[in-house]
Coordinates of C-alpha atoms in Angstrom, one line a residue:
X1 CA 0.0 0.0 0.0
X2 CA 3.0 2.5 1.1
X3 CA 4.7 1.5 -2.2
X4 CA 1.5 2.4 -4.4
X5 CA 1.2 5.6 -2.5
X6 CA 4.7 6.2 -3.1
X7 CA 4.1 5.9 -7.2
X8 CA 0.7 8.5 -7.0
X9 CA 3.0 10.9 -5.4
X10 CA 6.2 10.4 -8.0
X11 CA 3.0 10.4 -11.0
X12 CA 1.7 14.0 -8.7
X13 CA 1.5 16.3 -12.4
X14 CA 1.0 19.7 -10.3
X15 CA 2.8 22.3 -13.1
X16 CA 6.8 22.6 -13.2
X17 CA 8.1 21.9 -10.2
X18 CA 7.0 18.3 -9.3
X19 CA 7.4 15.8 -6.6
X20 CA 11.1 14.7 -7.1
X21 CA 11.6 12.1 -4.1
X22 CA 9.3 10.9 -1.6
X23 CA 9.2 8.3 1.4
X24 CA 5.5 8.1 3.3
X25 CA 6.4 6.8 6.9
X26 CA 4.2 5.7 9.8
X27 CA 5.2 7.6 12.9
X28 CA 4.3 6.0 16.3
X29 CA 2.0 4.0 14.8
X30 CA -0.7 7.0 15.0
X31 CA 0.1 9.6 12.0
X32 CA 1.7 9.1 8.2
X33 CA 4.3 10.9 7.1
X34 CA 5.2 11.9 3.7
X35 CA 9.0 13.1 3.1
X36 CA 9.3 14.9 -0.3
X37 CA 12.0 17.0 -2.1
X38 CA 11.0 19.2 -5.2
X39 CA 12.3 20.2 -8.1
X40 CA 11.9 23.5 -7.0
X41 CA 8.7 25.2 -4.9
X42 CA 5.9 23.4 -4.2
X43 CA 2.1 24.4 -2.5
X44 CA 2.0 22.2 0.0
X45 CA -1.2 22.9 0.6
X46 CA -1.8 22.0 -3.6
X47 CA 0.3 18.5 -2.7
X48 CA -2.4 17.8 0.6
X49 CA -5.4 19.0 -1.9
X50 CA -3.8 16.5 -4.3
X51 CA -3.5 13.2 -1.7
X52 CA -7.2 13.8 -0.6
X53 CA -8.5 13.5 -4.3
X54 CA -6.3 10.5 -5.4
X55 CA -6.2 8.7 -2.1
X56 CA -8.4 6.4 -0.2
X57 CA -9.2 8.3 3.3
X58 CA -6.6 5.7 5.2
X59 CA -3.6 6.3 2.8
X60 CA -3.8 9.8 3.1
X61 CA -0.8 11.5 5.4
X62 CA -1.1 13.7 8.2
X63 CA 2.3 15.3 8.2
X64 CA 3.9 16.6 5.5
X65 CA 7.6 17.4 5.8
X66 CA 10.0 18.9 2.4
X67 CA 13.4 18.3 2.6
X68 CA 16.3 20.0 0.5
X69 CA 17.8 16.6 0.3
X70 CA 16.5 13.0 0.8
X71 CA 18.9 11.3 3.1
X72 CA 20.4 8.0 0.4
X73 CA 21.9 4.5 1.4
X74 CA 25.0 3.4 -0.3
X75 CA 22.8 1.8 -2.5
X76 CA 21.3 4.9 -3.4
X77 CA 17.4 3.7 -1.8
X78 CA 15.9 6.2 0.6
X79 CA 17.3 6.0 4.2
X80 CA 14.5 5.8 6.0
X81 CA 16.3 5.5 9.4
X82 CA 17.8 9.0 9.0
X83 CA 14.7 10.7 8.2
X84 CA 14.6 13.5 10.4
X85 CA 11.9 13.3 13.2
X86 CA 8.1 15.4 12.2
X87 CA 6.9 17.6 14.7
X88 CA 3.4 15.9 15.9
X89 CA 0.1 17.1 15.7
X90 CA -1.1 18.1 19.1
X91 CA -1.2 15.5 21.7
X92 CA -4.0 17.3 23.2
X93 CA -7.3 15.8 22.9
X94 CA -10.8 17.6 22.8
X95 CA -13.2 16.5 25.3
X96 CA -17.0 15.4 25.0
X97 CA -19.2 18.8 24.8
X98 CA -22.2 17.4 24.6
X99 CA -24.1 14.1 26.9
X100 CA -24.0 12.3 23.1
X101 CA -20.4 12.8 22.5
X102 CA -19.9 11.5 26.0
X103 CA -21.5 9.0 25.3
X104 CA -20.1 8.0 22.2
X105 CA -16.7 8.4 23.3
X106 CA -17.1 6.2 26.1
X107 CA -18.1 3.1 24.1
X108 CA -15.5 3.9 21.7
X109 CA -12.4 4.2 24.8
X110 CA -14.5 0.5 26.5
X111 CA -13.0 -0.7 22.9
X112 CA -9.8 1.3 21.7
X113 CA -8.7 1.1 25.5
X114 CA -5.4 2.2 25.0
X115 CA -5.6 5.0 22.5
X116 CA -5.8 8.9 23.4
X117 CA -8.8 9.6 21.7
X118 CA -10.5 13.2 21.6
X119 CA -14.0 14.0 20.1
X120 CA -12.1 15.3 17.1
X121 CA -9.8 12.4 16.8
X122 CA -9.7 10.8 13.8
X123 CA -10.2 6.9 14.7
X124 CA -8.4 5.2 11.8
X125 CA -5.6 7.4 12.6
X126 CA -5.7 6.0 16.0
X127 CA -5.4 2.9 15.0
X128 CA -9.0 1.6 14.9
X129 CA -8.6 -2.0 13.4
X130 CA -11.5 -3.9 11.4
X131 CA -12.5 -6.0 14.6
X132 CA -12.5 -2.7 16.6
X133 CA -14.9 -0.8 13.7
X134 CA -17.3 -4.3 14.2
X135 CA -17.7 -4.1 17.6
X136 CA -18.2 -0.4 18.0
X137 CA -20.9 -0.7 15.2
X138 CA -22.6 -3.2 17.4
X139 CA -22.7 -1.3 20.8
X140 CA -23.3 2.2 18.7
X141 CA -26.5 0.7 16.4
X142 CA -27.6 -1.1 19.9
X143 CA -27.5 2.0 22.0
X144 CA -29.0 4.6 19.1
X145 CA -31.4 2.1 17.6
X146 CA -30.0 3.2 13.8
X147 CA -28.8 0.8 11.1
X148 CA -24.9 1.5 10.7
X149 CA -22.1 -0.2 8.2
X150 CA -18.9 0.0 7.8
X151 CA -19.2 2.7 5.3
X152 CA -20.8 4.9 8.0
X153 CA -17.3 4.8 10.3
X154 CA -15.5 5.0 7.2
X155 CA -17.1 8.1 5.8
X156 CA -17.4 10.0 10.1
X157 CA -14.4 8.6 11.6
X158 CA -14.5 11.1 14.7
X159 CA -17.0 11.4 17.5
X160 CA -17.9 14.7 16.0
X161 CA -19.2 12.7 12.7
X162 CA -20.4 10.2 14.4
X163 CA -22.7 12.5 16.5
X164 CA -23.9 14.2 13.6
X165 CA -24.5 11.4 11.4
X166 CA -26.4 9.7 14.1
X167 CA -28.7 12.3 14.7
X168 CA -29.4 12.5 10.7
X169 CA -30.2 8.7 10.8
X170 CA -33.5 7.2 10.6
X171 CA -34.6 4.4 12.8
X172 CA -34.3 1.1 12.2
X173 CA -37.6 0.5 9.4
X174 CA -39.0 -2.6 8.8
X175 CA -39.9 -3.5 5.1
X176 CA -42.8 -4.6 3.5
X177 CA -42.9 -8.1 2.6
X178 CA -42.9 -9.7 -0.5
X179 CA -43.7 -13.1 -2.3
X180 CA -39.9 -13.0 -3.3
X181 CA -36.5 -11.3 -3.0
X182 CA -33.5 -11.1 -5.2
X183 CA -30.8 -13.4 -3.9
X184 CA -27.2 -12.6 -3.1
X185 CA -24.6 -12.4 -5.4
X186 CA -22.5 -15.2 -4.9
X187 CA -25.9 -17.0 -3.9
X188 CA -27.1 -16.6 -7.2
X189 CA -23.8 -17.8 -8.4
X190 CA -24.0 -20.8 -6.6
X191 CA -27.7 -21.7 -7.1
X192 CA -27.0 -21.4 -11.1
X193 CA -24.1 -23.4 -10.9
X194 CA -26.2 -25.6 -8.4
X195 CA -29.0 -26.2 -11.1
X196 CA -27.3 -25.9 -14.2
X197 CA -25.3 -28.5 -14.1
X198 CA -28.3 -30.9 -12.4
X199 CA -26.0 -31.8 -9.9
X200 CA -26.1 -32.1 -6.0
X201 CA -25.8 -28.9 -3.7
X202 CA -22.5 -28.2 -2.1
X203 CA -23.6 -28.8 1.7
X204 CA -22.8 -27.6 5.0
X205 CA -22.6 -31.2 7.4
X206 CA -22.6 -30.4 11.4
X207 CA -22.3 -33.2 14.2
X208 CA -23.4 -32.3 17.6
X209 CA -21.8 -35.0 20.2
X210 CA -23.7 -34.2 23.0
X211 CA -24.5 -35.6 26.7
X212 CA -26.4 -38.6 27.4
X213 CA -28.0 -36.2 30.1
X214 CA -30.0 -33.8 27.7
X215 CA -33.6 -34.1 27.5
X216 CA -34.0 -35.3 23.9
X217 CA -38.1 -33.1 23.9
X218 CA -36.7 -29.9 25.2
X219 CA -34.1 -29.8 22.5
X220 CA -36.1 -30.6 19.8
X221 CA -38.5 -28.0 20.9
X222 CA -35.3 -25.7 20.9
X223 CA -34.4 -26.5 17.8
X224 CA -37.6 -25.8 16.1
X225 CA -37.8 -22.4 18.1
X226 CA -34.3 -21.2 16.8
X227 CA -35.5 -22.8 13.5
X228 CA -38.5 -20.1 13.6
X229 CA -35.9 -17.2 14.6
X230 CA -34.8 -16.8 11.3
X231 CA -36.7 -16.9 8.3
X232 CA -34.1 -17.5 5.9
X233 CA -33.8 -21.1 6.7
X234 CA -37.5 -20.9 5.4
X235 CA -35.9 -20.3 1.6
X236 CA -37.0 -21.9 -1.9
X237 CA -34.2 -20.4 -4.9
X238 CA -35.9 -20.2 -8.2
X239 CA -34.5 -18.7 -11.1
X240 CA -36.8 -15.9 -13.6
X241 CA -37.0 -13.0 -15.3
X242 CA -33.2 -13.6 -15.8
X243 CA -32.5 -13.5 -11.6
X244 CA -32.1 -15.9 -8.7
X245 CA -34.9 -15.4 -6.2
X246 CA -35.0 -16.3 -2.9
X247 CA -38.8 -17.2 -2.0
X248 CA -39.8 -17.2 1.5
X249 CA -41.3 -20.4 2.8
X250 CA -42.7 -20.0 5.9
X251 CA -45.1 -22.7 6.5
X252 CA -42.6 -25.0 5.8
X253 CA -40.4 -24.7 9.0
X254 CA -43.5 -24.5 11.2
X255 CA -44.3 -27.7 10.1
X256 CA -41.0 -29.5 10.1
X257 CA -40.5 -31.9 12.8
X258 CA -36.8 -33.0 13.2
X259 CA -36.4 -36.8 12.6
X260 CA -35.2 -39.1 15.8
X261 CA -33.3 -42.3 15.1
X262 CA -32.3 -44.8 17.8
X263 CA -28.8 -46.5 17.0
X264 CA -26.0 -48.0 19.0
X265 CA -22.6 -46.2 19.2
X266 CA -20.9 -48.8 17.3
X267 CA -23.2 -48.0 14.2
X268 CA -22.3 -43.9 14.3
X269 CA -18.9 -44.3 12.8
X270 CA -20.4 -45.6 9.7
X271 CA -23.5 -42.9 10.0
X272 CA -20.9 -40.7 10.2
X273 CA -19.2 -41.4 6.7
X274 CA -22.7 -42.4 5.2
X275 CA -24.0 -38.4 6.1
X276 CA -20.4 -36.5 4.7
X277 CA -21.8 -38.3 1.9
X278 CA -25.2 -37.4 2.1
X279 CA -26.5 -35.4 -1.3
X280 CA -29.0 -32.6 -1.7
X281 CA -31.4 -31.8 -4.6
X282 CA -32.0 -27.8 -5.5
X283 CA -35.8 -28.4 -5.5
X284 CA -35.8 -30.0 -1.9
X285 CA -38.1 -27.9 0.8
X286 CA -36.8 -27.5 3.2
X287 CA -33.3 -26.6 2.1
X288 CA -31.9 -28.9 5.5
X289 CA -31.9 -31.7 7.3
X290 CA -32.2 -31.8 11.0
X291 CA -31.7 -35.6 12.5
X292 CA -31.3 -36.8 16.0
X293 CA -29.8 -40.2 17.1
X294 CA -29.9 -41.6 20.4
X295 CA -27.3 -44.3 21.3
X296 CA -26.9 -46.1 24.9
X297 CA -24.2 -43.2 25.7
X298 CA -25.0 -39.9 24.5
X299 CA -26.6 -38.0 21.4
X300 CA -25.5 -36.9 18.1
X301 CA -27.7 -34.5 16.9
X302 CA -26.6 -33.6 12.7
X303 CA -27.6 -30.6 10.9
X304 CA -27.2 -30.3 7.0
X305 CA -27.8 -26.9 5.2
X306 CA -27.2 -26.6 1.2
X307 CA -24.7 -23.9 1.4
X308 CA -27.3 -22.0 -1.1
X309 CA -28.9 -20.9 2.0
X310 CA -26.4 -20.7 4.9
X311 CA -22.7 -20.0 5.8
X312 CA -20.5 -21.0 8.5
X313 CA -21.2 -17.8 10.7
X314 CA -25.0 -18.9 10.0
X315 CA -24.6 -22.5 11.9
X316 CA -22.6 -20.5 14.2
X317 CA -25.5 -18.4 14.7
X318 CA -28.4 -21.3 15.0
X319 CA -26.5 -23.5 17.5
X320 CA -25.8 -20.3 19.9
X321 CA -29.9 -20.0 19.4
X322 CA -30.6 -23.3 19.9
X323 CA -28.2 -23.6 23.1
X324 CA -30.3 -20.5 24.6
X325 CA -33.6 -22.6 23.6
X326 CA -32.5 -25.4 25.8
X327 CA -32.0 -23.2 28.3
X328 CA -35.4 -21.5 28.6
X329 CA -34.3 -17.9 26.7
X330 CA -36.0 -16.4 23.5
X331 CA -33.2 -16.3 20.4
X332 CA -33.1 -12.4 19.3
X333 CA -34.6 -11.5 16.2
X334 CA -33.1 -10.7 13.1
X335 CA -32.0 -6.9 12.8
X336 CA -32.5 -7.9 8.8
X337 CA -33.9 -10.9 7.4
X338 CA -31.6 -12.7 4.5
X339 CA -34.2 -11.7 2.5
X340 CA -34.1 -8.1 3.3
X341 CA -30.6 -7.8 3.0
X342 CA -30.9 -9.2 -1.1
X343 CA -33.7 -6.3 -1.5
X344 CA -31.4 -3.6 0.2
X345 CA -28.5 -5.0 -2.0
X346 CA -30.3 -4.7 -5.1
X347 CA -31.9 -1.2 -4.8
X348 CA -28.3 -0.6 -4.1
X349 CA -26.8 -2.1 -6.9
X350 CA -29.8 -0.4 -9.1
X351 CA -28.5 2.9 -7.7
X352 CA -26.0 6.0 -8.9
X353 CA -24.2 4.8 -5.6
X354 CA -22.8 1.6 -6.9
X355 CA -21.0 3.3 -9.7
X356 CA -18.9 4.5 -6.8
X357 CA -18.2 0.6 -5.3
X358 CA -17.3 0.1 -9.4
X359 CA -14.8 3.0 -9.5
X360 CA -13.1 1.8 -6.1
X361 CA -12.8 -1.7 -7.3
X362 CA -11.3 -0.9 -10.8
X363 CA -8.6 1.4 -9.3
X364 CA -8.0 -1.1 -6.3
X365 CA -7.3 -3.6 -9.2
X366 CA -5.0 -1.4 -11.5
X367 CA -2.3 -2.7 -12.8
X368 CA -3.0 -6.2 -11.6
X369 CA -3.3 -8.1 -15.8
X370 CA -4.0 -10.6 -14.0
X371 CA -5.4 -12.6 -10.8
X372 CA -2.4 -14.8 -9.3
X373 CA -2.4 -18.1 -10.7
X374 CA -0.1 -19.9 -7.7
X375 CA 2.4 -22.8 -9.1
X376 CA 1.8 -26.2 -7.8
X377 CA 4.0 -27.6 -5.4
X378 CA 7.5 -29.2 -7.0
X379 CA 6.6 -32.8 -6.7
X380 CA 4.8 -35.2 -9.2
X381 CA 2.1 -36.0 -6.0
X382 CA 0.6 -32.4 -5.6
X383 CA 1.8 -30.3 -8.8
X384 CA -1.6 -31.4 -10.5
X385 CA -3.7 -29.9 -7.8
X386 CA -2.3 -26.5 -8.5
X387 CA -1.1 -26.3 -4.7
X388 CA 2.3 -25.4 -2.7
X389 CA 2.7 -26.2 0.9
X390 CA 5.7 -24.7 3.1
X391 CA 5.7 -25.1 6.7
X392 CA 6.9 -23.0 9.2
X393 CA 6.9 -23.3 13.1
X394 CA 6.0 -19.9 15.0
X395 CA 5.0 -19.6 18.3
X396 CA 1.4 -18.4 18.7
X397 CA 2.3 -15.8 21.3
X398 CA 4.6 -13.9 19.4
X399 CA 2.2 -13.4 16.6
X400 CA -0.6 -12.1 19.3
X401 CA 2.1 -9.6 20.7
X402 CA 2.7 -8.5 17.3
X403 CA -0.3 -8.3 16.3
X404 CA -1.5 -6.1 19.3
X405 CA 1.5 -4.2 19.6
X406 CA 0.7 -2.7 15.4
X407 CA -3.1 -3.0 16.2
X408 CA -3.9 -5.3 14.0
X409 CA -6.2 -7.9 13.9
X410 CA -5.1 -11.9 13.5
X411 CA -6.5 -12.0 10.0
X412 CA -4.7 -9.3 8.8
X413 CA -1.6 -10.5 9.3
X414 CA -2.1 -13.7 8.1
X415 CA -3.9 -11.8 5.0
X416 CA -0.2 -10.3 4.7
X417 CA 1.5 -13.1 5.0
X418 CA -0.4 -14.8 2.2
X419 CA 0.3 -11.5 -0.2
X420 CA 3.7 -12.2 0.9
X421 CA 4.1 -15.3 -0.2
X422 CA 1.6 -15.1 -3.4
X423 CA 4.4 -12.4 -4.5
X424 CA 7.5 -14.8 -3.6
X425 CA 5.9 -18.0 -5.5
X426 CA 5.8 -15.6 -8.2
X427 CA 8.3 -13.6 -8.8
X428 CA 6.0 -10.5 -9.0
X429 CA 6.0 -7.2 -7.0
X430 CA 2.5 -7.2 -6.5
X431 CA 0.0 -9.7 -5.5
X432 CA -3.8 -10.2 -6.2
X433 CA -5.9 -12.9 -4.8
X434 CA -9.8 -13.4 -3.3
X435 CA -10.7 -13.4 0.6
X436 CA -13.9 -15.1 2.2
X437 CA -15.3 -12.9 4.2
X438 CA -18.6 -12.7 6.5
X439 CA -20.4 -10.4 4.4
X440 CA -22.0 -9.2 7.9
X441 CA -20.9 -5.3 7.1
X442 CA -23.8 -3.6 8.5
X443 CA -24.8 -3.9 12.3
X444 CA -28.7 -5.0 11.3
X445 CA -27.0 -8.4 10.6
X446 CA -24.9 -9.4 13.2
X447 CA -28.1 -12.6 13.8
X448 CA -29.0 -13.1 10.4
X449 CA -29.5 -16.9 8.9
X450 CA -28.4 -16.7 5.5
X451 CA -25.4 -17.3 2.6
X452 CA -24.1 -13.3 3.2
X453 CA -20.3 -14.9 2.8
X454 CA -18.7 -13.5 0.0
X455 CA -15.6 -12.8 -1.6
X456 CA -13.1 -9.7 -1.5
X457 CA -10.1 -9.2 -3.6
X458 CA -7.1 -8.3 -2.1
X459 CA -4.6 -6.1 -4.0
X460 CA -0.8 -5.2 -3.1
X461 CA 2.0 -3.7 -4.8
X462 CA 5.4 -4.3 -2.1
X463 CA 7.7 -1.8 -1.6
X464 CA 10.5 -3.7 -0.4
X465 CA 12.0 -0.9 1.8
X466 CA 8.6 -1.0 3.9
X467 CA 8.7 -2.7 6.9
X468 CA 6.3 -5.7 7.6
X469 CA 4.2 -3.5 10.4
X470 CA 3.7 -0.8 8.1
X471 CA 2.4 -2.8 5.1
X472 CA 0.3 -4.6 7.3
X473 CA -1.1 -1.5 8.8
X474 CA -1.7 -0.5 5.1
X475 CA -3.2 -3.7 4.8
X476 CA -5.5 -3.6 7.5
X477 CA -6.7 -0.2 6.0
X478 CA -7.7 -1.6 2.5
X479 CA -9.6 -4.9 4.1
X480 CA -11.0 -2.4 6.0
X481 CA -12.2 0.0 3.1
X482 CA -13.1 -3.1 1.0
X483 CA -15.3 -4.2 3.7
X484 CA -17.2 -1.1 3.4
X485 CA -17.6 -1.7 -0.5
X486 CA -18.6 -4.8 0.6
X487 CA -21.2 -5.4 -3.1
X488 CA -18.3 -6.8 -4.8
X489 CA -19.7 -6.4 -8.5
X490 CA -17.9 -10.0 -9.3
X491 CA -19.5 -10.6 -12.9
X492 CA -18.1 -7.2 -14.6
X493 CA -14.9 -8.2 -12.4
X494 CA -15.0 -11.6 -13.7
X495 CA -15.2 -9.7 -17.2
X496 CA -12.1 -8.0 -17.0
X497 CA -10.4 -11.0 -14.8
X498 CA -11.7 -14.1 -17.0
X499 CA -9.5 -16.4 -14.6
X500 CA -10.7 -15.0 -11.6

């Protein structure tokens, strides 16, 4: 990220004199640097006007410092270690003004405990990472009763902004329903490729060992009331009118009653192998299986979704629900229905906004000819799977301590790593692959029962000179952006990237 900031700098075509030499540097983690010598005299003030309009909002420096001469290595590459030391923005940081902003600022220190955050702060620049931008969407759509995304922190990252943008919110509506509902992008892609071909579903198998102890009628009733919690497990896909449609069902789940089978424990191992086996057909109602079986020392109770209709964070989600069934509480209700979320997405997509996600995408991707297509590993066995494997021993702990000293999360470093080594395997300075992610970008669907995974390219050029923490933090800034973008348009992508 540092290194393509680097090049839209050097490419900065303000009139004779221009950028000659440049260097952007992290300083304490907090602020960005950008070191610069002219050709000349230059507006700073033109150069900051400059960054804002070619920049995403978290590559976009804080301090600017000109230099009559950038300090060189013997091998004539910018010595970032002699770079003379920016004078800081002021440490000082505004307090709350108003009951709101005290408020607000308080659930934002309960997560970013040990920043020094004002009401004017700027929270990326503090270091806000994309776990910490979650959870404060969370607490803030919980406490105001407004729908928030990531987008919203993105585009208000102060208390200030937040305040204001809050205020300007409505609350939380609830849509009218509908016979149908246009389905997901990558769950359209999946139902197409699903019926098209007339072949089984890809399906999610899950096997609950559980105590001989629990009360095999107070979990089924459990499991049909977290069943009921969310609609979307209610789902027929049909394809017209050229779209995948997600049809609700409802009847269909009130009426389900999970099936009960009474085997011995010797017989599950083959169950077991019989039910990672165990096929389903696009026009089956319900889109999953719920099956009980009681043996003479405990219970396995298995759950089997077509992936059409569910995700991992979904089964996540339903076992959680049907835990607090067993135990006598009421599963929350859906902030936003599956279905919902596929209306919402396709207004959007219909929309002047999503030329906007389009832009973003195309200059994330420029450059990149290509998607990465990885070299198999160099033995006979595996080269024909198109995979490499390379092992390497690191002690857990370290990466935590790194990871928290650089506030970042887990999966941006390991995001990193794999750029890293996408770039070594070949040969390139720049690396371009897909990420799974959640899909769960706005706080209305933090319970929702539905396929809202997706995928998210990710898109470095390396500056070798950076150091690992600050590409990472550059890193952690994109995901972060991307996340907000989060209506990846993959079919005009896929027409540009055939091999995606």
């Amino acid at each position: 990220m540092i290194g393509s900031m680097k090049m839209i700098f050097l490419a900065l075509t303000i009139p004779d004199p221009m950028i000659d030499l440049c260097a952007a540097v992290p300083v304490e983690n907090r602020f960005l640097c950008l070191y610069y010598t002219v050709k000349g005299a230059v507006d700073k003030e033109e150069i900051k006007a400059f960054a804002r309009d070619h920049l995403a909002h978290y590559m976009v420096p804080e301090i600017y410092v000109q230099l009559d001469a950038m300090p060189l290595t013997p091998n004539m590459k910018i010595d970032r270690k002699a770079l003379p030391r920016p004078e800081l923005p002021n440490a000082d940081v505004r307090e709350a003004e108003t009951p709101m902003q005290e408020k607000i600022l308080t659930i934002i220190r309960s997560v970013m405990t040990d920043a020094n955050i004002g009401v004017d702060s700027n929270l990326f620049d503090a270091g806000m990472s994309s776990l910490d931008v979650i959870v404060l969407l969370g607490f803030l759509s919980d406490e105001y009763q407004v729908a928030l995304n990531i987008k919203d922190m993105q585009d208000n990252p102060s208390v200030l902004q937040l305040e204001q943008m809050i205020r300007s919110k409505p609350g939380i509506k609830q849509r009218e329903k509908k016979d149908r509902y246009p389905a997901l992008v990558i769950q359209s892609v999946d139902y197409r490729e699903w019926s098209s071909e007339n072949a089984p579903s890809h399906t999610i198998p899950v096997m609950l060992d559980l105590d001989s102890s629990v009360e095999t009628d107070r979990l089924l009733e459990a499991v049909k009331k977290a069943v009921l919690a969310h609609p979307g497990m209610s789902t027929r896909l049909e394809a017209a009118d050229g779209m995948v449609w997600q049809v609700p069902c409802e009847e269909v789940s009130r009426c389900y009653e999970p099936e009960i089978e009474k085997v011995s424990e010797d017989q599950m191992g083959g169950i077991r192998e019989k039910l990672a086996l165990e096929l389903m057909e696009p026009c089956a109602l319900p889109l999953y299986l719920i099956r009980l079986y009681e043996t003479e020392k405990q219970k396995h109770l298995f759950i089997q979704f077509a992936h059409a209709i569910s995700d991992a964070d979904s089964i996540d989600i339903l076992i959680r629900d049907i835990a607090l069934a067993y135990e006598g509480g009421e599963p929350a209700r859906e902030g936003m229905t599956i279905f919902e979320a596929g209306d919402e997405l396709f207004e959007f997509m219909s929309s002047p906004l999503y030329a906007h996600t389009l832009a973003y995408y195309k200059k994330l991707t420029e450059g990149m000819n290509a998607w990465m297509d990885i070299p198999g590993d160099l033995t006979e066995e595996t080269i024909h799977l198109g995979t490499a494997e390379r092992t390497l021993s690191v002690e857990k702990g370290r990466i935590q301590a790194f990871c928290k000293e650089n506030r970042i999360t887990d999966n941006t470093f390991f995001a990193g790593l794999a750029a890293l080594t996408f770039s070594s395997l070949t040969g390139r300075d720049w690396s371009s692959y897909m990420l799974a992610y959640n899909g769960r970008n706005d706080s209305r669907l933090a319970n929702t029962f539905g396929f809202l995974a997706t995928l998210l390219p990710v898109c470095t050029k390396l500056d070798r000179e950076s150091r690992f923490s600050d590409f990472l933090q550059g890193m952690q800034q994109q995901l972060i952006h991307t996340m907000g973008d989060a209506a990846f348009p993959i079919q005009e992508m896929a027409a540009v990237y055939p091999n995606m």
